[in-house]
XYZ file of C-alpha atoms in Angstrom:
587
model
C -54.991 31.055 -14.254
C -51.597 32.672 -14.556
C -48.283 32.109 -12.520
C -45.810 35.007 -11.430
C -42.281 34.864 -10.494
C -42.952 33.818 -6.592
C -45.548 30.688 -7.354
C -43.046 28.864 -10.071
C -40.444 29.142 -7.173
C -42.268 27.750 -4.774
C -43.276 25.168 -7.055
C -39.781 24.365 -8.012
C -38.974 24.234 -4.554
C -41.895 21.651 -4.118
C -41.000 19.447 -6.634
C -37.332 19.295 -5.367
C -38.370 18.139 -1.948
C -40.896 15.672 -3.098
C -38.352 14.433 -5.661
C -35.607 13.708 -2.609
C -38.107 12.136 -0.831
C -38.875 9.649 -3.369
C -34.952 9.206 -3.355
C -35.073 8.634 0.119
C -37.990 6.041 0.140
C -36.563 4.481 -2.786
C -33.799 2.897 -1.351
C -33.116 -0.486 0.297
C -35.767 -0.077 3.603
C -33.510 -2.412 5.334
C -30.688 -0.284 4.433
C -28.977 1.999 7.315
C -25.650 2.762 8.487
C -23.757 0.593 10.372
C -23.062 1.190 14.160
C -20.201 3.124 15.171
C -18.221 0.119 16.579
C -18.295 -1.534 13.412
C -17.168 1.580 11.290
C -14.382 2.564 13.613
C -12.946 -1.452 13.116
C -13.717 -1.154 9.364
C -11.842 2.535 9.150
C -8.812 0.834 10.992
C -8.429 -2.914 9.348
C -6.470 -1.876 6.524
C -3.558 -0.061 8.241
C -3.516 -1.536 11.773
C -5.762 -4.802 11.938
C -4.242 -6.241 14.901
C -6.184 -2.529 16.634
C -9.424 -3.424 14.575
C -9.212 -7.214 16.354
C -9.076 -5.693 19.760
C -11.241 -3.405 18.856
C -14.356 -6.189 17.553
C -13.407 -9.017 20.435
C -14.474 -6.034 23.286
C -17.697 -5.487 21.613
C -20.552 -7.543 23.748
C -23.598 -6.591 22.667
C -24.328 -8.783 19.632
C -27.483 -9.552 20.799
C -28.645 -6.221 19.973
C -27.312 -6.103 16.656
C -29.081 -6.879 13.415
C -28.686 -9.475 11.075
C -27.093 -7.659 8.585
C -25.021 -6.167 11.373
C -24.184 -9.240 12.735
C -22.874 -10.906 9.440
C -21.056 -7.489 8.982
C -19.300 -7.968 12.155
C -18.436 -11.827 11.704
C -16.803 -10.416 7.740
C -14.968 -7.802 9.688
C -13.447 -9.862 12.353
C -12.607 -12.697 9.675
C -10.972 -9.988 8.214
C -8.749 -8.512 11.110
C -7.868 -12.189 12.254
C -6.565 -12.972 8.615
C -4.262 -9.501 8.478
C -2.951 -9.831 11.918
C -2.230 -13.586 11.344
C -4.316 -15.115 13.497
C -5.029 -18.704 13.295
C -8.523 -19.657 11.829
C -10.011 -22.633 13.494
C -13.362 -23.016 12.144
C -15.582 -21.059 9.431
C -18.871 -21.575 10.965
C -18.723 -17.222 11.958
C -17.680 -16.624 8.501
C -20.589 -18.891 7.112
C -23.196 -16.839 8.607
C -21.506 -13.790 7.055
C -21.518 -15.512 3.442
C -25.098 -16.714 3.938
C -26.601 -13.270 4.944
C -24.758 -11.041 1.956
C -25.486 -14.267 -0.624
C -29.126 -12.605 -0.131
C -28.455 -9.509 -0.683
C -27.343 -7.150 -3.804
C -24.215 -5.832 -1.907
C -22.122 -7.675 -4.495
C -18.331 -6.662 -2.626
C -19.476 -7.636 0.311
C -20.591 -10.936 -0.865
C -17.529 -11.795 -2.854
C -15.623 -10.167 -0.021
C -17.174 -13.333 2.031
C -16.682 -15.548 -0.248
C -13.112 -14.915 0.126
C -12.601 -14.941 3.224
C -14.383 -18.251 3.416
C -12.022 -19.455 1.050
C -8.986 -18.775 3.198
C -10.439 -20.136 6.207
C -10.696 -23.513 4.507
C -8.102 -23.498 2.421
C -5.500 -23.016 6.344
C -8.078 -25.174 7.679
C -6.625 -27.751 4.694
C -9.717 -28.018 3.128
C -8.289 -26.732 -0.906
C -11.603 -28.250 -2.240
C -13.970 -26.161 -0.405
C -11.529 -23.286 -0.521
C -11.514 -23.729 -4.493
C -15.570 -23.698 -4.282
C -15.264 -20.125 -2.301
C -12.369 -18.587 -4.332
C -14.801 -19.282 -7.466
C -17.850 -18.008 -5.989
C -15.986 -14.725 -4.731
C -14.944 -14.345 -8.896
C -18.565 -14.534 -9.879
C -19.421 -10.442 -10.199
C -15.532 -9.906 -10.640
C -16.156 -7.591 -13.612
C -18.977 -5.593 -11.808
C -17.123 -4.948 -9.000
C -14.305 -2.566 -8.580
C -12.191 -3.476 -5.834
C -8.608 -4.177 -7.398
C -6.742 -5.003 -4.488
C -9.461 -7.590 -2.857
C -9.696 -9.393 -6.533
C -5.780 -9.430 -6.558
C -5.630 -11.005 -3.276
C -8.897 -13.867 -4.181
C -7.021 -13.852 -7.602
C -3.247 -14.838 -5.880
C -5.137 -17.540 -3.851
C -6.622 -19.323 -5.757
C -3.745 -19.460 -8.164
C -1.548 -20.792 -5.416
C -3.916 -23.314 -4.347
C -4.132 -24.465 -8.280
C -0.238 -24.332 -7.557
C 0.041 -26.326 -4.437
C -2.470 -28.824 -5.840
C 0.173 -29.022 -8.661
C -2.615 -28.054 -11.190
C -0.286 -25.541 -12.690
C -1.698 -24.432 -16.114
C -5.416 -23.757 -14.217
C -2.928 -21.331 -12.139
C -1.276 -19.249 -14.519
C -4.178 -17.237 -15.992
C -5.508 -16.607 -12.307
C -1.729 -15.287 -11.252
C -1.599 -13.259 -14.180
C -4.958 -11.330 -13.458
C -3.733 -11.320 -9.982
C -0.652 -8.965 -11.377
C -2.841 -7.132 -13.166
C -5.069 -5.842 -10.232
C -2.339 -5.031 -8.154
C -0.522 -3.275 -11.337
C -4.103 -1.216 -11.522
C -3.831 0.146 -8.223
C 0.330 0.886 -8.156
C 0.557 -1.599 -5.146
C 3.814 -2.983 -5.753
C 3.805 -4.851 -3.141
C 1.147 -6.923 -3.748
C 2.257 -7.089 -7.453
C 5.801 -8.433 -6.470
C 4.543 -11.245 -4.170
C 2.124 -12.138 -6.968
C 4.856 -12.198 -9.676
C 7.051 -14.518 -6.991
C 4.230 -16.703 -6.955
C 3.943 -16.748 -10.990
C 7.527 -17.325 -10.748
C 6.923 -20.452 -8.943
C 4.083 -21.808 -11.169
C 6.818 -21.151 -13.952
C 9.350 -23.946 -12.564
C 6.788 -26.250 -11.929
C 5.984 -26.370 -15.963
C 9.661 -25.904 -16.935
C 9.638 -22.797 -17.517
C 12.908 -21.743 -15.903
C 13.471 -18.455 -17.963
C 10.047 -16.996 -17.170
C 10.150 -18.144 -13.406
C 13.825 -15.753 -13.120
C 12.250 -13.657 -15.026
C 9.556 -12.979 -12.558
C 12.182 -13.076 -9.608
C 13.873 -10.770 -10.734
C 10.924 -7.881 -11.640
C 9.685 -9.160 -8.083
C 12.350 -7.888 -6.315
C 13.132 -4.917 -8.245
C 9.457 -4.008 -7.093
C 9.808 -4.501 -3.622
C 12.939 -2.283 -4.063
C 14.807 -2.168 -0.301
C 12.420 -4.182 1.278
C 14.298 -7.346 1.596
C 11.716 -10.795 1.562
C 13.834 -13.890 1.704
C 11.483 -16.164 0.310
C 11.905 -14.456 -3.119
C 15.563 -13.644 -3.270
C 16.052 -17.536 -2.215
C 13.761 -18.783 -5.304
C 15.972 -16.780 -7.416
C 18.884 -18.269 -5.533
C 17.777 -21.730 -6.130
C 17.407 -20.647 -10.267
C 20.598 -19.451 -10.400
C 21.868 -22.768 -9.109
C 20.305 -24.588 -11.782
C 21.617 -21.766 -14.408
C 25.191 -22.768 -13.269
C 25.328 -18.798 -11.937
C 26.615 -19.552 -8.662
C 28.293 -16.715 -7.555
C 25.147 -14.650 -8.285
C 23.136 -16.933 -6.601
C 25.722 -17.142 -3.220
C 25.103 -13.533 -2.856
C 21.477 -13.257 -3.163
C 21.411 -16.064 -0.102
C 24.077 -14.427 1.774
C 21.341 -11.691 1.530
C 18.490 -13.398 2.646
C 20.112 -14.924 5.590
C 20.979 -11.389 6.916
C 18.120 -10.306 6.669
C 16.079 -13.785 8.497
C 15.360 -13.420 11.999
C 13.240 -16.176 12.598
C 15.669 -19.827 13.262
C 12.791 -22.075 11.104
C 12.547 -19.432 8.158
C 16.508 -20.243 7.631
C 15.999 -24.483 6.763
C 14.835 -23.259 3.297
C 17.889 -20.881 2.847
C 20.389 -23.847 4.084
C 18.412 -26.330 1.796
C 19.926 -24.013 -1.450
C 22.890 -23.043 0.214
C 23.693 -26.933 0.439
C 22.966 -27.691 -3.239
C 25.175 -24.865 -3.757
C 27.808 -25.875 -2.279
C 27.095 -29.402 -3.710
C 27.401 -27.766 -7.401
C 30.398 -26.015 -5.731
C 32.395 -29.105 -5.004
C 32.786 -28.106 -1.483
C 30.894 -31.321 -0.212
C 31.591 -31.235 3.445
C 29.581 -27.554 3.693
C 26.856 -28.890 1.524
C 26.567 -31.820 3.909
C 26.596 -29.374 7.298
C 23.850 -27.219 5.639
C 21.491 -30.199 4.464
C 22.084 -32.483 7.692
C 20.474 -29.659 9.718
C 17.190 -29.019 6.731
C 17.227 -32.970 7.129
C 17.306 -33.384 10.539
C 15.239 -30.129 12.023
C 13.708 -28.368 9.280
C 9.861 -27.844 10.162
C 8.225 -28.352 6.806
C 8.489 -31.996 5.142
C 9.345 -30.602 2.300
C 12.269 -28.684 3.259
C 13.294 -32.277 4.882
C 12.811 -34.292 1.906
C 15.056 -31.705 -0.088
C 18.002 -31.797 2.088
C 17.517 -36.240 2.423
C 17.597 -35.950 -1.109
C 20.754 -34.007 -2.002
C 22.420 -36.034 1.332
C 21.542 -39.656 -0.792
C 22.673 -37.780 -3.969
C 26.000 -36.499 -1.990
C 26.082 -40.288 -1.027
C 25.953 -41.611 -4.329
C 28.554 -39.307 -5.529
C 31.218 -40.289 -2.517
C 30.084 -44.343 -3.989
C 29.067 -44.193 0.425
C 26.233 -47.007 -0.847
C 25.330 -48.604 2.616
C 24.572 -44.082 3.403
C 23.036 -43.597 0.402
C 20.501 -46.245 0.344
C 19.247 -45.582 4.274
C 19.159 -42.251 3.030
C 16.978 -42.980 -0.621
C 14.638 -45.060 2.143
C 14.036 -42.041 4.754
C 13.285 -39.705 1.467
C 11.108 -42.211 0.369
C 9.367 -42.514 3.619
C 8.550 -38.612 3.245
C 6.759 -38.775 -0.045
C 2.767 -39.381 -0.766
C 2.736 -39.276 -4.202
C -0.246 -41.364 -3.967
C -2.689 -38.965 -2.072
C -1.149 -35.715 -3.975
C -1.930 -37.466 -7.064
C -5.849 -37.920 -5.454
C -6.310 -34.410 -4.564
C -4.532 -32.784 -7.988
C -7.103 -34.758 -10.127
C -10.233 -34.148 -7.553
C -9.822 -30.431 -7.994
C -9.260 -30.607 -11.785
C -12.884 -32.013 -11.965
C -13.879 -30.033 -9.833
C -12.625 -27.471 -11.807
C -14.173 -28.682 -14.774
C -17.939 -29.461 -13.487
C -18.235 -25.656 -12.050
C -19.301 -24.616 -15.295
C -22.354 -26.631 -14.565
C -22.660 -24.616 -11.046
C -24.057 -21.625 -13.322
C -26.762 -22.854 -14.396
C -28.030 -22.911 -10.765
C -26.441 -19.596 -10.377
C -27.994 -17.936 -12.820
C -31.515 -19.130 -11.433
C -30.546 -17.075 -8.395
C -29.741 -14.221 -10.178
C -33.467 -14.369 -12.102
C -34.866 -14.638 -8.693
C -33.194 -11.633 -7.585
C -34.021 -9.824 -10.916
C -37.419 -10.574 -10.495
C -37.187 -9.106 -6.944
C -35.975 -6.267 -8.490
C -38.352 -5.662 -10.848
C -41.240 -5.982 -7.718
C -39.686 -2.993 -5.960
C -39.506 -0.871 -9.739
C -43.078 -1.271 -9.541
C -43.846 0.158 -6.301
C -41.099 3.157 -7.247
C -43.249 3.512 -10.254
C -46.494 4.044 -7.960
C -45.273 6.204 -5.318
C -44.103 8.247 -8.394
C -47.477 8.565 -9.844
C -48.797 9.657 -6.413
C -45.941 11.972 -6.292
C -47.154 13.617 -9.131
C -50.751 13.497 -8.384
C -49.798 15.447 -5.369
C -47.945 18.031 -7.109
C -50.512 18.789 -9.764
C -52.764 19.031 -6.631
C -50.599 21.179 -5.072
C -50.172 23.659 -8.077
C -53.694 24.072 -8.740
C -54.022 24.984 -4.634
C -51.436 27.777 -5.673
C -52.513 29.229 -8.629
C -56.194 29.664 -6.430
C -54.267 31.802 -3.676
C -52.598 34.035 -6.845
C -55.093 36.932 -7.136
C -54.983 37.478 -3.507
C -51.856 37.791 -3.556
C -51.885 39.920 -6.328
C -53.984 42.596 -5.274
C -51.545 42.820 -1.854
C -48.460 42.670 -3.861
C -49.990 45.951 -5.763
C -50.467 47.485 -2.687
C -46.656 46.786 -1.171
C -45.648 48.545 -4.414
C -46.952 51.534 -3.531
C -45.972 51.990 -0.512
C -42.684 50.887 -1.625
C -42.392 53.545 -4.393
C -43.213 56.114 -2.099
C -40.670 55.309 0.509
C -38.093 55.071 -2.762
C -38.516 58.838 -3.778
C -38.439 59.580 0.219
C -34.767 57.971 -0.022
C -33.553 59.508 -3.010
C -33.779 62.757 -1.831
C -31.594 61.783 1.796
C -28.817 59.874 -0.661
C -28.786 63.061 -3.073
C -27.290 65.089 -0.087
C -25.632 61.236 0.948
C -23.656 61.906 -2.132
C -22.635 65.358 -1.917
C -20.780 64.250 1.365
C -19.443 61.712 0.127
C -17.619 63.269 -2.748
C -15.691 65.571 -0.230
C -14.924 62.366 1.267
C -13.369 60.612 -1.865
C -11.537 63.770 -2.746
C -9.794 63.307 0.955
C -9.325 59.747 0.885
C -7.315 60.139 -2.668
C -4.792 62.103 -1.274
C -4.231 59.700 1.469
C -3.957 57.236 -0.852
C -1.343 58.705 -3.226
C 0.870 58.500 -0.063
C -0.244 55.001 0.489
C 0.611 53.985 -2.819
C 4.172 55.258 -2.720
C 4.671 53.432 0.465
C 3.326 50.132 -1.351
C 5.471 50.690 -3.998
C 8.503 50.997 -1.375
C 7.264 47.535 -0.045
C 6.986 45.905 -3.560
C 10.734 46.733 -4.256
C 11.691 45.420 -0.841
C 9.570 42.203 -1.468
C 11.362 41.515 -4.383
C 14.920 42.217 -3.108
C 14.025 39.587 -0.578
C 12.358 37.059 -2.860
C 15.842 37.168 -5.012
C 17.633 36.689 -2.243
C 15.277 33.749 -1.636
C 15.902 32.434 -4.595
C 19.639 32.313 -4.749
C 19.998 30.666 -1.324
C 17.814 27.714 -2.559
C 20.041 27.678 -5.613
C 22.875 27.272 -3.340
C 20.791 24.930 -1.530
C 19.815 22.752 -4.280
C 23.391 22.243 -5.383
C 24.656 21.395 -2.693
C 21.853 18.438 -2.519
C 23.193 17.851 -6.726
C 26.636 17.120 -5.236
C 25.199 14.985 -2.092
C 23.212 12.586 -4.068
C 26.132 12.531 -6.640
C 28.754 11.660 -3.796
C 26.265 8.795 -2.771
C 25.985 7.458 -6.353
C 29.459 6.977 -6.071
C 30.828 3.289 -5.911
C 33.080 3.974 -3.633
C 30.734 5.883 -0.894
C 28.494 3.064 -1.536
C 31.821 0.684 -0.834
C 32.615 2.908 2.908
C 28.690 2.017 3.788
C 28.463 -1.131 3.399
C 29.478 -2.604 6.888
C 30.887 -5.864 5.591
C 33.933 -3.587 4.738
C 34.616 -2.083 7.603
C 36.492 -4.646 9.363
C 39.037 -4.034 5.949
C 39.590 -0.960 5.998
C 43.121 0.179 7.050
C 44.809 3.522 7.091
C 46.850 2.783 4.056
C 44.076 0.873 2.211
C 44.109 2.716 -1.029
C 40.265 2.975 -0.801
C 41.442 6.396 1.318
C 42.931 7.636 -1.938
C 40.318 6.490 -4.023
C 37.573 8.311 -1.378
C 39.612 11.595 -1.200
C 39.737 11.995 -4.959
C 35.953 11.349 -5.018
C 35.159 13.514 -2.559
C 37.431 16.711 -4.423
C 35.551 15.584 -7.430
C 32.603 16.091 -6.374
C 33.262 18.993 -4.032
C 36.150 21.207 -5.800
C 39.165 21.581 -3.941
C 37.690 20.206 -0.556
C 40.837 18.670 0.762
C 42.844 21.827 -0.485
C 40.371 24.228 1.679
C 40.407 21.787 4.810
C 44.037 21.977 4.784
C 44.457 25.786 4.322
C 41.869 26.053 7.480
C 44.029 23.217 9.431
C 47.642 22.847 7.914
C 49.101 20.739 10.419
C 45.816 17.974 9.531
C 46.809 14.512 10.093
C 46.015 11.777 7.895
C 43.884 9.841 10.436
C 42.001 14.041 10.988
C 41.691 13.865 7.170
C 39.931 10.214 6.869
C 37.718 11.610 9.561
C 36.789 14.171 8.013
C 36.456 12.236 4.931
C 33.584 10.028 6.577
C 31.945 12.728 7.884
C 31.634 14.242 4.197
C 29.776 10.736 2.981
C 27.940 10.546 5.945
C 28.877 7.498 7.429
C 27.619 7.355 11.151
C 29.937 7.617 14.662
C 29.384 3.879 15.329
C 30.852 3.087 11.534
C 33.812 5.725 12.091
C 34.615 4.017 15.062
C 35.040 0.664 13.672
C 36.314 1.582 10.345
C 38.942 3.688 12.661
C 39.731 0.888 14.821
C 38.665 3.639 17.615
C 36.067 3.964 19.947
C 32.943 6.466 19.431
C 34.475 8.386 22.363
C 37.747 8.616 20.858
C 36.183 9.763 17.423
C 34.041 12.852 18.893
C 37.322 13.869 20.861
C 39.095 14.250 17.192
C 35.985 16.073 15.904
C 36.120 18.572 18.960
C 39.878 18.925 18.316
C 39.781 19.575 14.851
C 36.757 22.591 15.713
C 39.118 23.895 18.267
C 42.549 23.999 15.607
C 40.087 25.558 12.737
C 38.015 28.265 14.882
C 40.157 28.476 17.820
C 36.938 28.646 19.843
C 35.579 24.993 21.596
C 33.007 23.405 20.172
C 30.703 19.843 20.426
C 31.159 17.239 17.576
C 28.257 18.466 15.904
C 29.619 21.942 15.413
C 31.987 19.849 13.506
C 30.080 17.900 11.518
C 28.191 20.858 10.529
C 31.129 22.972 9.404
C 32.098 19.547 7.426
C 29.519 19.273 5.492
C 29.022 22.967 4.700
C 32.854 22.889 3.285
C-alpha cells in the first residue's frame, strides 16, 4: 500500500471537511442566529434607542418566535425603553428575559438581564430587589468583558448604596465603576461616575475628595456643560468659603438649564450663597421659590431649612419656628433609617447566596461535561470513518497508477511536439523585443520628463500647505488669546464701546499675531475709519455678523453694507460681504 501526491490531498481535504463538521455539530443545537428584526434593533440601541423602541413595539409576531428569541426581544426592548427614558412600570417582561438566559451559558446576556432587572426595580422604588439584581448581574464580572455594561451595573448599584445612605458599601463599587469606563476612554461615562463618587465623598466628610472629583468630572466632560455637576461643585465651594468661584460655576449652570424644575436645585445653592454672602433678601427670593415649588422634597426641605436658619439669624422667632415645624414635617428619618439597615444585611447575608449559586454552577458543569462526552464519540466515529475512508483510497491507487503512466506519455509526446513550434515562437519574438526596446528608450525619456514635472508640482504642493499650516499656527494662536476669548464671550458685548480700550488691546493682538496687519489694511484703504477698522478687527477673530452687530450697536444690515464698502474702497470693483471677509482673513 503506498500513497502518491494526489491521495494525501484528497485525504487532507477529507479530514478538513469532516473536522468542520464536527465544529459545526459541536455547538449549542439550540443555538442560531437571531431574526433580522431583532438584529436590526440590537445594531441601532446604542446610538439611536428611541429608533430601536419603534422599531421592537411594530414587531407582532411574537407568537412565532422562540423562547430564546422571545427573552431576547423582552432584554432588547428593556433596553431601548431605559436609553430613551421611558418609564418602567412593571418587570414582569424583563423577568422572563432573566429567567430564560439564567439557564443558559450566555453569561453577558444573563448579567446583561440582571441589570436591567435591577433598574426596573430600583425606578419602580424597590432598592432591595434592585440590590438583589445589581449583585447577581456582578456574579461572572471577571469572565465577562463588557466594560461599559459593568460600569453602568457598577454606577448603580453604588448610587443605590448611596441613596440608601450606606456610603462605605458604595465607594469600592464607584471606584470600579471609574475604572471600566477609564478602560474603554468613555469619558463620559467616567465623569458622571466620578460626580457620583464625588457625592458619596460628602456624605462621609470627605469634602476634599468630593471637589476633587468635581472638578476631574468636569474637566472630562470638557464643553459639554451638565448642571448637576458644576452645581455640586458650587455647593463645595460654598462650604470652602470660595464664593466667588462658586457664583460663577452656578451662573453657568443656570445658562445652560432649560428645563423650569431642573433650576430649584441651582436656586437652593444660589440662596445659601447669598446667605454666606450677607445679601439676605436674595437668599430669601431664591429659597422661598425651592420651598414653595421645588418638585423633589428634598430640594424643599433645603430651602425650609436655610429660610428657619435666615429666621433665626434676623431673631424673626414666631418665622423661624413655623418654619423648623414645616422642615420637620418633610423628614422620615425613621423609615430611611429602616431601609439603610435592611440593605446592609442584606448586604451582608449574600455571601450566603453562593453557596446556592455555586450548586447551579455544578449543575451546569455537569451539563457540560454530558455534551464533552458525546463530542468525544462523534469524534471517534469521525475517525473511524476516515481510516475507512483511507483504506477505500489506497485500494483505487494502482488503477490509477497504471492510467496516470499512460497520461504521461501522451503528455511527453505532445511536449516535444511544442518545443519545436516555441523554438521558431522564439525566434519571432526576439525581433519583437529588439523593436519594442527602441520604443521604449523614447518612452523612458518621456517618463523621465513627467518625473521632473511631478516633482516641480509636488514642491509646489508642499509650500502652499506650509503657507497653509501657518496661517492655521497664527489662527489658533489669535484664539488662545485672552482677549479674543474676552470679544466672544457674549456677556461682553453689551460693554463694549468704541473707545473701550479693549479696541487697543485687540488691535495690538491682532498685529502681534499677524505682522503689520493694521499697517497693510491701511496702505490698501488710507482714509479707514475707526469704526471700518474695529470691523475689520472682528472679522480677523472671527466673531459672527449677529455679534458685530451688537458689539457695534448696529444692525446686521448695517454691518454687511460697511463690509461691501470697504471691498469697493480696496478693489474698486463691487463685491458681497463675503468677498470681504475672505480678503480679511487672507491679510
Amino acid at each position: 500500500m503506498f500513497f502518491t501526491y494526489k491521495n494525501m490531498r484528497i485525504s487532507f481535504s477529507v479530514l478538513i471537511g469532516i473536522s468542520f463538521i464536527y465544529f459545526l455539530l459541536s455547538c449549542e443545537w439550540r443555538e442560531r442566529s437571531i431574526p433580522l428584526e431583532l438584529a436590526r434593533a440590537d445594531s441601532l440601541i446604542l446610538e439611536s434607542p428611541d429608533s430601536a423602541l419603534v422599531w421592537l413595539e411594530q414587531i407582532e409576531d411574537l407568537e412565532n418566535f422562540s423562547r430564546r428569541d422571545k427573552a431576547l426581544y423582552y432584554l432588547l426592548l428593556t433596553e431601548a425603553q431605559d436609553k430613551a427614558y421611558r418609564p418602567h412600570t412593571t418587570d414582569s417582561l424583563i423577568a422572563i428575559s432573566a429567567g430564560y438566559f439564567e439557564e443558559t451559558d450566555d453569561l453577558r446576556r444573563k448579567a446583561k438581564a440582571w441589570f436591567y432587572k435591577g433598574r426596573v426595580n430600583q425606578e419602580l422604588n424597590h432598592p432591595l430587589l434592585a440590590q438583589e439584581y445589581y449583585l447577581k448581574a456582578l456574579r461572572d464580572e471577571e469572565r465577562i468583558d463588557d466594560h461599559a455594561l459593568f460600569g453602568r451595573v457598577n454606577n448603580n448599584i453604588g448610587m443605590l448604596y448611596t441613596y440608601q445612605c450606606v456610603y462605605e458599601d458604595a465607594l469600592p463599587y464607584q471606584k470600579k465603576a471609574i475604572n471600566h469606563f477609564r478602560a474603554i476612554s468613555d469619558s463620559i461615562g467616567e465623569a458622571y461616575a466620578l460626580r457620583d463618587l464625588g457625592r458619596t465623598f460628602l456624605m462621609l466628610g470627605h469634602q476634599d475628595s468630593a471637589i476633587f472629583c468635581d472638578q476631574t468630572a468636569i474637566c472630562l466632560l470638557g464643553s459639554r456643560i451638565v448642571p448637576s455637576a458644576y452645581t455640586e461643585l458650587a455647593n463645595l465651594y460654598v462650604e470652602e468659603q470660595r464664593l466667588e468661584e462658586a457664583y460663577n460655576l452656578l451662573r453657568t449652570a443656570l445658562v445652560h438649564t432649560s428645563d423650569s424644575s431642573e433650576r430649584y436645585p441651582i436656586y437652593l445653592v444660589l440662596g445659601d450663597l447669598f446667605r454666606h454672602w450677607g445679601k439676605t433678601d436674595s437668599a430669601c427670593y431664591y429659597l422661598r421659590i425651592c420651598a414653595d415649588s421645588a418638585t423633589i422634597p428634598v430640594t424643599r426641605a433645603g430651602g425650609l431649612y436655610y429660610l428657619k436658619e435666615i429666621a433665626f439669624e434676623r431673631k424673626e422667632w414666631e418665622k423661624n419656628a413655623l418654619l423648623s415645624k414645616m422642615y420637620e414635617s418633610l423628614r422620615d428619618s425613621l423609615q430611611e433609617a429602616y431601609e439603610s439597615e435592611t440593605i446592609r444585611r442584606i448586604h451582608s447575608l449574600y455571601n450566603y447566596q453562593h453557596i446556592e449559586e455555586e450548586n447551579n454552577h455544578l449543575a451546569v458543569k455537569a451539563a457540560q461535561t454530558e455534551k464533552w462526552v458525546y463530542r468525544a464519540v462523534f469524534i471517534i466515529f469521525a475517525l473511524v470513518l476516515l481510516v475507512f475512508l483511507l483504506w477505500h483510497w489506497s485500494r483505487k491507487q494502482e488503477r490509477e497508477a497504471e492510467a496516470l503512466r499512460r497520461l504521461r506519455e501522451r503528455q511527453e509526446y505532445d511536449a516535444r511536439k511544442q518545443l519545436s513550434v516555441n523554438v521558431r515562437r522564439i525566434a519571432e519574438l526576439e525581433e519583437l523585443l529588439r523593436q519594442e526596446r527602441t520604443q521604449k528608450d523614447v518612452v523612458r525619456q518621456r517618463l523621465e520628463r513627467l518625473s521632473a514635472e511631478k516633482e516641480a508640482l509636488e514642491l509646489d504642493n508642499r509650500e502652499i500647505r506650509l503657507q497653509l499650516d501657518e496661517q492655521e499656527i497664527k489662527d489658533l494662536r489669535m484664539r488662545k488669546t485672552a482677549i479674543s476669548g474676552w470679544f466672544h464671550t457674549a456677556e461682553n458685548w453689551e460693554a463694549i464701546h468704541e473707545n473701550s480700550p479693549q479696541w487697543q488691546e485687540l488691535e495690538e493682538r491682532v498685529n502681534e499675531v499677524y505682522p503689520a496687519f493694521s499697517q497693510t489694511l491701511r496702505r490698501h484703504c488710507p482714509k479707514l475709519k475707526i469704526s471700518e477698522l474695529h470691523v475689520c478687527l472682528l472679522v480677523k477673530i472671527g466673531i459672527p455678523v449677529g455679534g458685530m452687530a451688537r458689539i457695534m450697536d448696529l444692525s446686521k444690515s448695517a454691518i454687511s453694507n460697511i463690509r461691501t464698502r470697504l471691498y469697493e474702497k480696496i478693489f474698486d470693483d463691487k463685491g458681497s460681504a463675503d468677498d470681504f471677509d475672505r480678503f480679511i482673513l487672507r491679510l
